[in-house]
Amino acid sequence: MNEVLEVGISAKLAERIRQHGVETYPYECCGALLGRDNDLPEESGSETRDAMFSRRVRSLFPLVNRRDDSPRNRFSVTPDDVLEAEKAARAEGLEVIGWYHSHPDHPARPSDYDRDHAWPWYSYIIVSVHAGVPQDMTSWRLKDDRSGYLEEKISPAEVSARN
């Protein structure tokens, strides 16, 4: 199957992820991606391909990295954090469609640890932060068999952002 995976996110929300990574540097930041799967553009009748995404981030729910032992290269969230993210999504008429985190002084590629703690279906946006400066941002989805990730194209979605 050669499905092209794509996630739409506004420049404003992408910048908020980068800033969260800068604020928490040299530790990993983390948060939830709130949006919709199989999202269509808000303006009806739009025929532009760029306005349609299989998944669209419409809001963020920043979280605190709960990792005490190695927050420079790991992040952790609690079940209560996940519940709070789901409540926030429902309050906005959205759903949790993924998670984001930073990789301080490392590439924006998922690690083995990331794979071991990820769930299929969700989008995982990773921003690389080198010496306190945000660099590359990538997105990934874990394969159903958990053998690895499929890279997800990040596309601009300016009309969809709520904040």
Coordinates of C-alpha atoms in Angstrom, one line a residue:
M1 CA 0.0 0.0 0.0
N2 CA 1.5 3.3 -1.1
E3 CA -0.9 5.6 0.7
V4 CA 0.4 9.2 1.2
L5 CA -0.1 10.2 4.7
E6 CA -0.5 14.0 5.3
V7 CA -1.3 16.2 8.3
G8 CA -2.4 19.8 7.9
I9 CA -1.3 22.3 10.5
S10 CA -1.2 26.1 10.5
A11 CA 2.0 28.0 10.6
K12 CA 0.9 29.5 13.9
L13 CA 0.3 26.1 15.6
A14 CA 3.6 24.7 14.1
E15 CA 5.4 27.8 15.6
R16 CA 3.8 27.1 19.0
I17 CA 5.2 23.6 19.0
R18 CA 8.7 25.0 18.1
Q19 CA 8.4 27.6 20.9
H20 CA 7.3 24.9 23.4
G21 CA 10.5 23.0 22.5
V22 CA 12.6 26.2 23.0
E23 CA 10.9 26.9 26.4
T24 CA 11.7 23.5 27.7
Y25 CA 15.2 23.1 26.2
P26 CA 17.4 21.2 27.1
Y27 CA 14.5 18.9 28.1
E28 CA 11.9 17.4 25.9
C29 CA 8.5 19.1 25.6
C30 CA 5.3 17.2 24.9
G31 CA 1.7 17.8 24.1
A32 CA -1.4 16.6 22.4
L33 CA -2.5 17.4 18.8
L34 CA -6.3 18.1 18.7
G35 CA -8.1 18.0 15.4
R36 CA -10.0 15.7 13.1
D37 CA -9.3 12.8 10.9
N38 CA -10.6 12.9 7.3
D39 CA -11.1 16.6 7.7
L40 CA -12.5 18.8 4.9
P41 CA -12.1 22.5 4.4
E42 CA -14.4 24.8 6.3
E43 CA -15.4 26.7 3.1
S44 CA -17.8 24.6 1.1
G45 CA -17.2 24.1 -2.6
S46 CA -13.5 24.4 -2.3
E47 CA -11.8 22.4 -5.0
T48 CA -8.2 23.1 -4.1
R49 CA -6.3 19.9 -3.3
D50 CA -4.2 21.8 -0.7
A51 CA -7.3 22.5 1.4
M52 CA -8.1 18.9 2.0
F53 CA -6.1 16.7 4.4
S54 CA -6.5 13.2 5.7
R55 CA -5.9 14.7 9.1
R56 CA -5.9 18.3 10.4
V57 CA -4.5 19.8 13.6
R58 CA -6.8 22.5 14.8
S59 CA -5.5 23.1 18.3
L60 CA -2.8 22.1 20.7
F61 CA -2.9 20.9 24.3
P62 CA 0.6 21.4 25.8
L63 CA 1.6 19.0 28.6
V64 CA 4.3 18.8 31.2
N65 CA 7.0 16.2 30.7
R66 CA 6.5 13.9 33.7
R67 CA 9.8 12.1 33.2
D68 CA 12.1 12.6 36.2
D69 CA 15.0 10.3 35.4
S70 CA 16.0 11.4 31.8
P71 CA 13.9 14.4 30.5
R72 CA 16.7 15.4 28.1
N73 CA 15.9 12.4 25.9
R74 CA 12.6 11.0 27.0
F75 CA 9.1 12.3 27.8
S76 CA 6.3 10.8 29.7
V77 CA 2.7 11.7 30.2
T78 CA 0.3 10.2 32.8
P79 CA -3.1 8.7 32.2
D80 CA -4.6 11.8 33.8
D81 CA -2.7 13.9 31.2
V82 CA -4.3 11.9 28.4
L83 CA -7.7 12.2 30.0
E84 CA -7.3 16.0 30.3
A85 CA -6.2 16.2 26.6
E86 CA -9.3 14.2 25.6
K87 CA -11.6 16.4 27.7
A88 CA -10.0 19.5 26.1
A89 CA -10.5 18.1 22.6
R90 CA -14.2 17.2 23.3
A91 CA -14.8 20.8 24.6
E92 CA -13.7 22.1 21.3
G93 CA -15.6 19.5 19.3
L94 CA -12.4 17.8 18.3
E95 CA -10.5 14.6 19.1
V96 CA -6.9 13.8 20.1
I97 CA -5.3 12.9 16.8
G98 CA -1.7 12.7 17.9
W99 CA 1.1 13.9 20.1
Y100 CA 4.1 16.1 19.7
H101 CA 7.4 16.3 21.4
S102 CA 10.9 17.8 20.9
H103 CA 14.3 16.1 20.5
P104 CA 16.9 18.4 22.1
D105 CA 20.1 18.3 20.2
H106 CA 18.9 15.3 18.1
P107 CA 17.3 14.8 14.7
A108 CA 13.5 15.0 14.3
R109 CA 13.2 11.3 13.8
P110 CA 11.5 8.8 16.1
S111 CA 13.8 6.8 18.4
D112 CA 13.4 3.2 19.4
Y113 CA 12.0 4.5 22.7
D114 CA 9.4 6.5 20.8
R115 CA 8.4 3.4 18.9
D116 CA 8.1 1.3 22.0
H117 CA 5.8 3.9 23.6
A118 CA 3.7 4.9 20.6
W119 CA 0.3 3.7 19.4
P120 CA -0.7 3.1 15.8
W121 CA -3.1 5.5 14.1
Y122 CA -1.9 8.7 16.0
S123 CA 0.3 11.3 14.3
Y124 CA 3.6 12.0 16.1
I125 CA 5.1 15.4 15.3
I126 CA 8.7 15.8 16.4
V127 CA 10.6 19.1 16.4
S128 CA 14.4 19.1 16.7
V129 CA 15.9 21.8 18.9
H130 CA 19.6 22.3 18.7
A131 CA 21.3 24.6 21.2
G132 CA 17.9 26.1 22.0
V133 CA 17.1 26.9 18.4
P134 CA 14.2 25.0 16.7
Q135 CA 15.2 23.1 13.5
D136 CA 13.4 20.5 11.5
M137 CA 9.9 19.4 12.2
T138 CA 8.6 16.0 11.0
S139 CA 5.5 13.8 11.5
W140 CA 5.2 10.1 11.7
R141 CA 2.6 7.3 12.2
L142 CA 3.4 4.0 13.7
K143 CA 2.7 1.0 11.5
D144 CA -0.1 -1.3 12.7
D145 CA 2.4 -4.1 13.2
R146 CA 4.6 -1.7 15.3
S147 CA 7.7 -2.5 13.1
G148 CA 8.4 1.1 12.3
Y149 CA 7.0 4.4 11.2
L150 CA 5.6 5.9 8.1
E151 CA 6.6 9.5 7.5
E152 CA 3.7 11.8 7.3
K153 CA 3.8 15.0 5.1
I154 CA 3.2 18.2 7.1
S155 CA 1.3 20.7 5.0
P156 CA 0.1 24.2 5.8
A157 CA -3.5 24.6 6.8
E158 CA -4.0 28.3 7.5
V159 CA -7.8 28.4 7.5
S160 CA -8.2 25.6 10.0
A161 CA -6.3 26.9 13.1
R162 CA -8.4 27.9 16.1
N163 CA -5.4 29.3 18.0

